[in-house]
Short mmCIF file of C-alpha atoms and ligand atoms in Angstrom, two decimals:
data_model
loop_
_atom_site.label_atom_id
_atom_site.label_comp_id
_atom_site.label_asym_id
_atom_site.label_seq_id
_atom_site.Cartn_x
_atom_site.Cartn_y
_atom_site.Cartn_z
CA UNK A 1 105.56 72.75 119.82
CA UNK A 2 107.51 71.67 117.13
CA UNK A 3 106.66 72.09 113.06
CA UNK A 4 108.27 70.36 109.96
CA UNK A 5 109.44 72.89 107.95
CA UNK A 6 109.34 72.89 103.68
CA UNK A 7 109.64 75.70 101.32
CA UNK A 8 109.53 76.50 97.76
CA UNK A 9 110.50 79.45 95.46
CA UNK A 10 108.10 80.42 92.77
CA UNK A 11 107.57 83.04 89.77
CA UNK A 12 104.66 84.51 88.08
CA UNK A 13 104.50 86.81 85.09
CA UNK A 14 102.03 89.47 85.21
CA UNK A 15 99.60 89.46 82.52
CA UNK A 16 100.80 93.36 81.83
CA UNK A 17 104.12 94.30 83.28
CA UNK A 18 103.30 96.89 86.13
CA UNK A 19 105.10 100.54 85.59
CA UNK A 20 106.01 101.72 88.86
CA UNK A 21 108.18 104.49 89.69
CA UNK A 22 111.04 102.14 90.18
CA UNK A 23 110.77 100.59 86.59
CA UNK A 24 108.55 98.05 85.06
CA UNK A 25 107.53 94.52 87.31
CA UNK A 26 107.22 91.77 85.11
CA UNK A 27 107.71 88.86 87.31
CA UNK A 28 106.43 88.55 90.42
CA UNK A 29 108.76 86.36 92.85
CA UNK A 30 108.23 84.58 96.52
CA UNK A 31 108.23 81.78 98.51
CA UNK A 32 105.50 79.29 99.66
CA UNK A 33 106.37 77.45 103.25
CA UNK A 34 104.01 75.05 104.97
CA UNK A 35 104.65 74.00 108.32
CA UNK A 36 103.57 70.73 109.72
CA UNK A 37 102.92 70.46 113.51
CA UNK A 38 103.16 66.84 116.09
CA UNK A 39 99.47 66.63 114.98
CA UNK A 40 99.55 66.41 111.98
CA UNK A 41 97.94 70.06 111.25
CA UNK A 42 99.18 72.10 108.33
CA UNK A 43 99.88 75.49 108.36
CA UNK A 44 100.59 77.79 104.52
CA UNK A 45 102.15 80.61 104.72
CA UNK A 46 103.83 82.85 101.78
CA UNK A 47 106.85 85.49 101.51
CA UNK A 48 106.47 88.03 98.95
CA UNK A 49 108.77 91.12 99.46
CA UNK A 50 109.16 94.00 97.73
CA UNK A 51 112.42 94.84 98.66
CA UNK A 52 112.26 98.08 96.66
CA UNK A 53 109.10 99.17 98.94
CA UNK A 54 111.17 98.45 102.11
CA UNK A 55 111.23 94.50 102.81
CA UNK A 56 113.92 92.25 102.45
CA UNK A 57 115.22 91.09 99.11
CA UNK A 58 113.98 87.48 98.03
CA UNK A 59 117.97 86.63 98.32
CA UNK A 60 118.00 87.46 102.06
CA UNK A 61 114.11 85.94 102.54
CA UNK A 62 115.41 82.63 100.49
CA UNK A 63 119.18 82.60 102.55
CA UNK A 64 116.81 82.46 105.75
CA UNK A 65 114.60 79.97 104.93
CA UNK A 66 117.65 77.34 103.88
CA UNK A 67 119.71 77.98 107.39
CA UNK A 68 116.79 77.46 109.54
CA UNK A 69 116.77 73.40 110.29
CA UNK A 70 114.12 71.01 109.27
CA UNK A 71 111.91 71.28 112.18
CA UNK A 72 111.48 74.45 113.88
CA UNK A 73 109.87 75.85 116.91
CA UNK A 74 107.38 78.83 118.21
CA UNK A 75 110.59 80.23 119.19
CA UNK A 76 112.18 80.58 115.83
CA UNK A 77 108.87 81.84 114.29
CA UNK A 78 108.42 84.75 116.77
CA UNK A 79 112.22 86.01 116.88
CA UNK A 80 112.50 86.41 113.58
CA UNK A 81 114.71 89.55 112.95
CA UNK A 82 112.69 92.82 112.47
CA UNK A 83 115.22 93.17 108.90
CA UNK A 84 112.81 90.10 107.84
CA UNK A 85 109.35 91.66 107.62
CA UNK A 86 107.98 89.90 104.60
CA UNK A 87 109.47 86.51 106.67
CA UNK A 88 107.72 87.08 109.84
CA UNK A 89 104.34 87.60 108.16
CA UNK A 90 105.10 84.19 106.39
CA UNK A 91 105.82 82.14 108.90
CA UNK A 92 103.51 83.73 111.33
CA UNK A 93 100.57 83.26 109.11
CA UNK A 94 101.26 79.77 108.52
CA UNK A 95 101.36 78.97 112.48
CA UNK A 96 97.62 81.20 112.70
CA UNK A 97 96.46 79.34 109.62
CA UNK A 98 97.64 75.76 111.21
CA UNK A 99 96.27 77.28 114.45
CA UNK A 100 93.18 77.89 113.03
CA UNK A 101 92.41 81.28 114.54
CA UNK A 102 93.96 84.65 114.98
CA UNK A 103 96.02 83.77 117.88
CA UNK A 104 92.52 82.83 120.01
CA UNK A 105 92.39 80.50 122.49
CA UNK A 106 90.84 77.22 122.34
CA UNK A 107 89.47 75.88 119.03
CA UNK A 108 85.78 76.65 119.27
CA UNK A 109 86.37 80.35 119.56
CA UNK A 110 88.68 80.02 116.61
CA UNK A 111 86.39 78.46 114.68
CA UNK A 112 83.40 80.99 115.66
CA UNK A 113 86.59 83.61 114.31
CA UNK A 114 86.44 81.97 111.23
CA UNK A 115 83.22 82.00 110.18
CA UNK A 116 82.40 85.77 111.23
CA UNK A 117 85.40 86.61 108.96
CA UNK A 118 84.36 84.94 106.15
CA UNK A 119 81.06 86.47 106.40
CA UNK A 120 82.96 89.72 106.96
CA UNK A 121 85.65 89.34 104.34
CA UNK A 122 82.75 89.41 101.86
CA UNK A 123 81.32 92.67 103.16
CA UNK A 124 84.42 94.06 102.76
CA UNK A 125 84.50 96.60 100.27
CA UNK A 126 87.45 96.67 97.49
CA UNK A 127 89.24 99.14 95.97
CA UNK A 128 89.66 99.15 92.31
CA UNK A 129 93.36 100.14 90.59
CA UNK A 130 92.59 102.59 87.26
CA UNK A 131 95.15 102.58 84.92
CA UNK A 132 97.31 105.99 84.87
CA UNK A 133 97.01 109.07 82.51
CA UNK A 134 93.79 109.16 79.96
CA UNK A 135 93.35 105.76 79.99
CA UNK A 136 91.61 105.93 83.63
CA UNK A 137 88.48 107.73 81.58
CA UNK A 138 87.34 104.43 79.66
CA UNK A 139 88.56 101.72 81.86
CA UNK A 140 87.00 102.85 85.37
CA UNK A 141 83.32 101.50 83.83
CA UNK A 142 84.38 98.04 83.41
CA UNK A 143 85.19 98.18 87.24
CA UNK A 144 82.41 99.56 88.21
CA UNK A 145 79.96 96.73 86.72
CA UNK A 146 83.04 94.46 88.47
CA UNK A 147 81.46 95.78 91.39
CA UNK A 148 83.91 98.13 92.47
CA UNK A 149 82.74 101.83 93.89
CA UNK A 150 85.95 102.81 95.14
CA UNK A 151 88.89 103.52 92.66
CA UNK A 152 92.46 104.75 92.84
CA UNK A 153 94.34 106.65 90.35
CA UNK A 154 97.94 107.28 90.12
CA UNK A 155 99.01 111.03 89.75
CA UNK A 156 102.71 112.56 89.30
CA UNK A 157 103.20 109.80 86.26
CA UNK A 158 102.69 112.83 83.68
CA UNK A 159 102.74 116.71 83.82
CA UNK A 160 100.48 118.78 86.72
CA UNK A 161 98.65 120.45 84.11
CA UNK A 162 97.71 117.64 81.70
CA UNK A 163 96.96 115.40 84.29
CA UNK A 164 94.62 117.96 86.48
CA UNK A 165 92.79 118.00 83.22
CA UNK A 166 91.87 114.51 82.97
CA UNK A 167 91.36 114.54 86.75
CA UNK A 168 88.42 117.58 85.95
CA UNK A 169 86.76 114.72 83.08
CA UNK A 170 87.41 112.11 85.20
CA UNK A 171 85.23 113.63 88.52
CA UNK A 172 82.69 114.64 86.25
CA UNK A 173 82.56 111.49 84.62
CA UNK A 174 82.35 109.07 87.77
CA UNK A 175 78.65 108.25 88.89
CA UNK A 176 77.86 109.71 92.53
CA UNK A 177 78.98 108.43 95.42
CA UNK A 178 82.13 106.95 94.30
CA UNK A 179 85.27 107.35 95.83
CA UNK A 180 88.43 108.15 94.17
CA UNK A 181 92.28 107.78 95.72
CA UNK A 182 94.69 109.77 93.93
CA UNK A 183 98.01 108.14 94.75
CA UNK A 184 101.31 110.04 94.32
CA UNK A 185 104.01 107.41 95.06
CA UNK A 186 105.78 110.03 96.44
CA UNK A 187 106.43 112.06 93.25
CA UNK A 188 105.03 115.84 93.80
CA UNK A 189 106.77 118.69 94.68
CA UNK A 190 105.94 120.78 97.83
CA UNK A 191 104.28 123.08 95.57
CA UNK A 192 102.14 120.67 93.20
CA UNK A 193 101.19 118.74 96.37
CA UNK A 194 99.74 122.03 97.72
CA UNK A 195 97.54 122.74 94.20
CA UNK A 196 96.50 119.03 94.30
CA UNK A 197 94.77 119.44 97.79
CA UNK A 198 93.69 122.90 97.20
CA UNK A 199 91.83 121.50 93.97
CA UNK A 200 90.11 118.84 96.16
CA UNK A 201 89.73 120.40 98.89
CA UNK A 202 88.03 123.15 96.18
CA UNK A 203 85.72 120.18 94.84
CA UNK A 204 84.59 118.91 98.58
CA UNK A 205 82.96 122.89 98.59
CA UNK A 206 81.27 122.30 95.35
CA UNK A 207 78.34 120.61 95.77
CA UNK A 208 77.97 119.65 91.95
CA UNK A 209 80.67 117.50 92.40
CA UNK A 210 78.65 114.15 93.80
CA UNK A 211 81.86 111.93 93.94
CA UNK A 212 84.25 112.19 96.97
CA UNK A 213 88.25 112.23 97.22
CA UNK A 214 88.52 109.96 100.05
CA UNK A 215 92.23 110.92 100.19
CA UNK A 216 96.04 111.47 98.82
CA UNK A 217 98.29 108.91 98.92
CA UNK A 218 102.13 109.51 99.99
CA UNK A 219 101.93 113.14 97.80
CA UNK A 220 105.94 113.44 98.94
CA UNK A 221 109.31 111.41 99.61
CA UNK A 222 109.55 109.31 102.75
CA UNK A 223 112.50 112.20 103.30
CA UNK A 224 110.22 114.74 103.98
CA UNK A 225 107.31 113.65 106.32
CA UNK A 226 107.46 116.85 108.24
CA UNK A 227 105.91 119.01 105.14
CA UNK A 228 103.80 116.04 104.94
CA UNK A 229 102.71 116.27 108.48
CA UNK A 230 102.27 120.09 108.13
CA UNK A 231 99.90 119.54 104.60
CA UNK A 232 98.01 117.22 106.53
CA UNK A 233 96.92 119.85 109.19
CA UNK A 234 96.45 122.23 106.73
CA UNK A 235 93.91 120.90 104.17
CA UNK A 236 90.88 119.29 104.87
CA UNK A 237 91.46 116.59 101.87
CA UNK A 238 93.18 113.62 103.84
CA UNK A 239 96.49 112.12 103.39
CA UNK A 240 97.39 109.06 103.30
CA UNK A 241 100.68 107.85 104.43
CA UNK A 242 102.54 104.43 101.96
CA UNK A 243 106.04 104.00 101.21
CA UNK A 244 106.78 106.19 104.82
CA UNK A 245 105.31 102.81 106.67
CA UNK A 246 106.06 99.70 104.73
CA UNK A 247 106.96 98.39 108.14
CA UNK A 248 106.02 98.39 111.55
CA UNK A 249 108.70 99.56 112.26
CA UNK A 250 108.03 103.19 110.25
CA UNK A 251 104.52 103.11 111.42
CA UNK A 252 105.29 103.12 115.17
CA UNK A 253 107.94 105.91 114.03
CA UNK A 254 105.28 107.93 112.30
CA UNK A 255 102.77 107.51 114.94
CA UNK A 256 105.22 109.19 117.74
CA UNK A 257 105.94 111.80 115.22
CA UNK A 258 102.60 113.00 115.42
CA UNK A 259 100.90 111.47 112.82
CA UNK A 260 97.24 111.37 113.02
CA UNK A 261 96.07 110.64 109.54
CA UNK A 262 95.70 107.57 107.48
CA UNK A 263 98.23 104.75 107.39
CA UNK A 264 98.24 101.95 104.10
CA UNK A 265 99.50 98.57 105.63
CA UNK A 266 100.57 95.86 103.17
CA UNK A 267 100.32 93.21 105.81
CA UNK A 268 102.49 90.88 103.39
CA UNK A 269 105.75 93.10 104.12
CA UNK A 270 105.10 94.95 107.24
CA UNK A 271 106.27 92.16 109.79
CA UNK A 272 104.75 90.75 112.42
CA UNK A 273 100.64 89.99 112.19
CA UNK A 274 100.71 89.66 116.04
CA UNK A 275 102.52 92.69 116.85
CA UNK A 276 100.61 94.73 113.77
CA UNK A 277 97.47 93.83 115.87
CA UNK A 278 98.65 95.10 118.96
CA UNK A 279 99.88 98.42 117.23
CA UNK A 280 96.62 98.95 115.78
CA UNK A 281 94.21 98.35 118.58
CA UNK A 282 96.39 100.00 121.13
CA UNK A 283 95.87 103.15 119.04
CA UNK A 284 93.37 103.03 116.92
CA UNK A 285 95.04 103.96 114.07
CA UNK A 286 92.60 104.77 110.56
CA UNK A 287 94.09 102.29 107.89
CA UNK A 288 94.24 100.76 104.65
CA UNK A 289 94.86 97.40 103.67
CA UNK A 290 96.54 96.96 100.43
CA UNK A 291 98.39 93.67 98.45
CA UNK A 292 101.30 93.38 97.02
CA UNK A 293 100.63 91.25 94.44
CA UNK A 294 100.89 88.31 96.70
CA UNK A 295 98.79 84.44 95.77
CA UNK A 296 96.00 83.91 97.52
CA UNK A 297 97.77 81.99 100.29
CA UNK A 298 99.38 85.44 101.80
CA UNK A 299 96.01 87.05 100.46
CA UNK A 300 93.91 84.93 102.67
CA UNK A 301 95.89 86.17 105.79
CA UNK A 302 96.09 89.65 104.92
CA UNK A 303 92.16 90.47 104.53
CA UNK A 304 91.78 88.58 107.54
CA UNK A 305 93.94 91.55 109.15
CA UNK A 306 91.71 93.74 107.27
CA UNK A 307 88.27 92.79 108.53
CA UNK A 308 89.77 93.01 111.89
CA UNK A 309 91.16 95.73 112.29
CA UNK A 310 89.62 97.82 109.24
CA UNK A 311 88.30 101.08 110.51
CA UNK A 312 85.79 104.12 108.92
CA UNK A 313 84.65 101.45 106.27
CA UNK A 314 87.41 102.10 104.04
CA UNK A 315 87.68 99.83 100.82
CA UNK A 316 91.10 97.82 100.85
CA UNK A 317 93.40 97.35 97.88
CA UNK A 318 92.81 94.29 97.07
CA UNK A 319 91.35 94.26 93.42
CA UNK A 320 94.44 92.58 91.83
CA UNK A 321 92.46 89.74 89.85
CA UNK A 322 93.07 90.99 86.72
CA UNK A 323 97.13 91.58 86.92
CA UNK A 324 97.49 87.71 86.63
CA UNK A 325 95.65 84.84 85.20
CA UNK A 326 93.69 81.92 86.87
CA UNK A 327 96.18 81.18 89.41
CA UNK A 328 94.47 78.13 91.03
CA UNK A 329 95.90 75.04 89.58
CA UNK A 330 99.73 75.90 89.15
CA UNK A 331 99.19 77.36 93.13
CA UNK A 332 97.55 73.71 93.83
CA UNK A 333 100.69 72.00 92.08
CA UNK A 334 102.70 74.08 94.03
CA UNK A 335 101.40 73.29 96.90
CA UNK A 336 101.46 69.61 96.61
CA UNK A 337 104.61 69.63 95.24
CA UNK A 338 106.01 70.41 99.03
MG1 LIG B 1 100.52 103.69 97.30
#
């Protein structure tokens, strides 16, 4: 089969510029590619790296997209180098969405696909983003009516001590059964990685405490993943593994390395959807889905990876509305501007 092939760059401002622990984000950059096959058929797919996270630079993403000819083949869009993660999601989603299914067979089982996952993409459950440091304490209630009953919260931002204290407010504050995420981004220490699971694993013992801690996110480096792999046998708090397995790539490595615990994908820069699939059904790995801040075009085919191959129930990090405004009609222009 053969596709047309069009792209275009684009830029959106957040509404708040996002503090990460590689600076502020003000703009977020991609590109939008459609693909056209001998039918007729469109197919939209999106590349948004985050090169800092481990994907390709927009540069490198852009410098692919204007070698590759006008029309291109099912061979170009499945040898796309593995240095291209963000890429091969792109252009692989756009041949699934002009497919119609997720790689099925024949169109009426892709179209039975569709509408279990639209049934399913509703039951998913989402995970709500708190703001860091005090501000978590009044803003987690206008989530909750949002709908949202799982939340993360990002720790190592401010001191151990100060923030341990708004973390004892903030569990006695959340209604029961809630679940909080207490992301690190990699910033503890051996030692303050050991009193944060100690004080949760503490709090699962203490039956006044009605909310859970569903888990720690990437408490340490990517450098050292064997003290991670050692914390994570030795507490009963879970860890979660993030910047370690931005692509497939790192999440095969981790996986022969022993790891065992919970893996966050960001389908939009970990490569391949086909070969993600494969990796996660051959063995049977616990994840979490989770954007990066991608339109609803690479949205749409990352919580369709979700509600397949979401285990345990776990919410996925997808509650981004309110980091941008409406997006719909300068996405539409876009779009038809192609
Ligand atoms: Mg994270």
């Amino acid at each position: 089969m053969r596709y047309q092939f069009k792209f275009r760059p684009y830029q959106r401002k957040f509404l708040r510029s996002l503090t990460t622990n590689h600076g502020k984000w003000d703009i977020r950059e991609g590109i939008i590619l459609r693909l056209t096959d001998e039918s007729g058929k469109l197919g939209w797919g999106e590349i948004a790296p985050i090169s800092w996270f481990g994907s390709e630079t927009l540069e490198k993403a852009l410098d692919f997209c204007r070698q590759l000819p006008k029309e291109i083949t099912d061979e170009i869009i499945f040898s796309i180098p593995d240095e291209l993660p963000a890429c091969q999601f792109g252009f692989e989603s756009a041949w699934e969405w002009r497919s119609g299914g997720a790689g099925e067979q024949g169109s009426r089982g892709a179209e039975e696909k569709n509408l279990n996952l639209s049934s399913a993409l509703h039951s998913l459950p989402y995970s709500g983003l708190l703001p860091s440091g005090e501000a978590a304490l009044n803003q987690w209630e206008k989530l909750w009516q949002q709908g949202y009953r799982t939340f993360k919260w990002k720790i190592a931002v401010d001191a151990i001590a100060d923030e341990l204290e708004i973390f004892e407010s903030l569990i006695h504050t959340l209604p029961a059964s809630t679940k909080l995420r207490l992301d690190a981004n990699g910033g503890l220490s051996y030692e303050e990685a050991n009193l944060w699971l100690r004080t949760c694993d503490n709090l699962k013992a203490n039956a006044e405490v009605p909310i859970e801690i569903e888990f720690i996110e990437q408490p340490l480096p990517v450098e050292q993943f064997q003290q991670m792999l050692e914390l994570s046998m030795s507490y009963e708090t879970a860890i979660a593994l993030d910047e370690s397995v931005a692509t497939l790539g790192q999440l095969a490595g981790c996986y022969q390395q022993g790891w065992r615990g919970i893996f966050v994908i960001k389908p939009g820069i970990v490569g391949s959807p086909s070969r993600l699939r494969k990796f996660c059904h051959q063995y049977e790995v616990d994840t979490v889905f989770s954007s990066v801040f991608e339109t609803a075009i690479a949205r749409l085919a990352a919580l369709k990876l979700a509600a397949e191959l979401s285990r345990n129930n776990r919410a996925i990090g997808f509650g981004i509305d309110h980091f941008f405004e409406q997006e719909d009609t300068w996405l539409q222009s876009l779009c038809n501007s192609l």
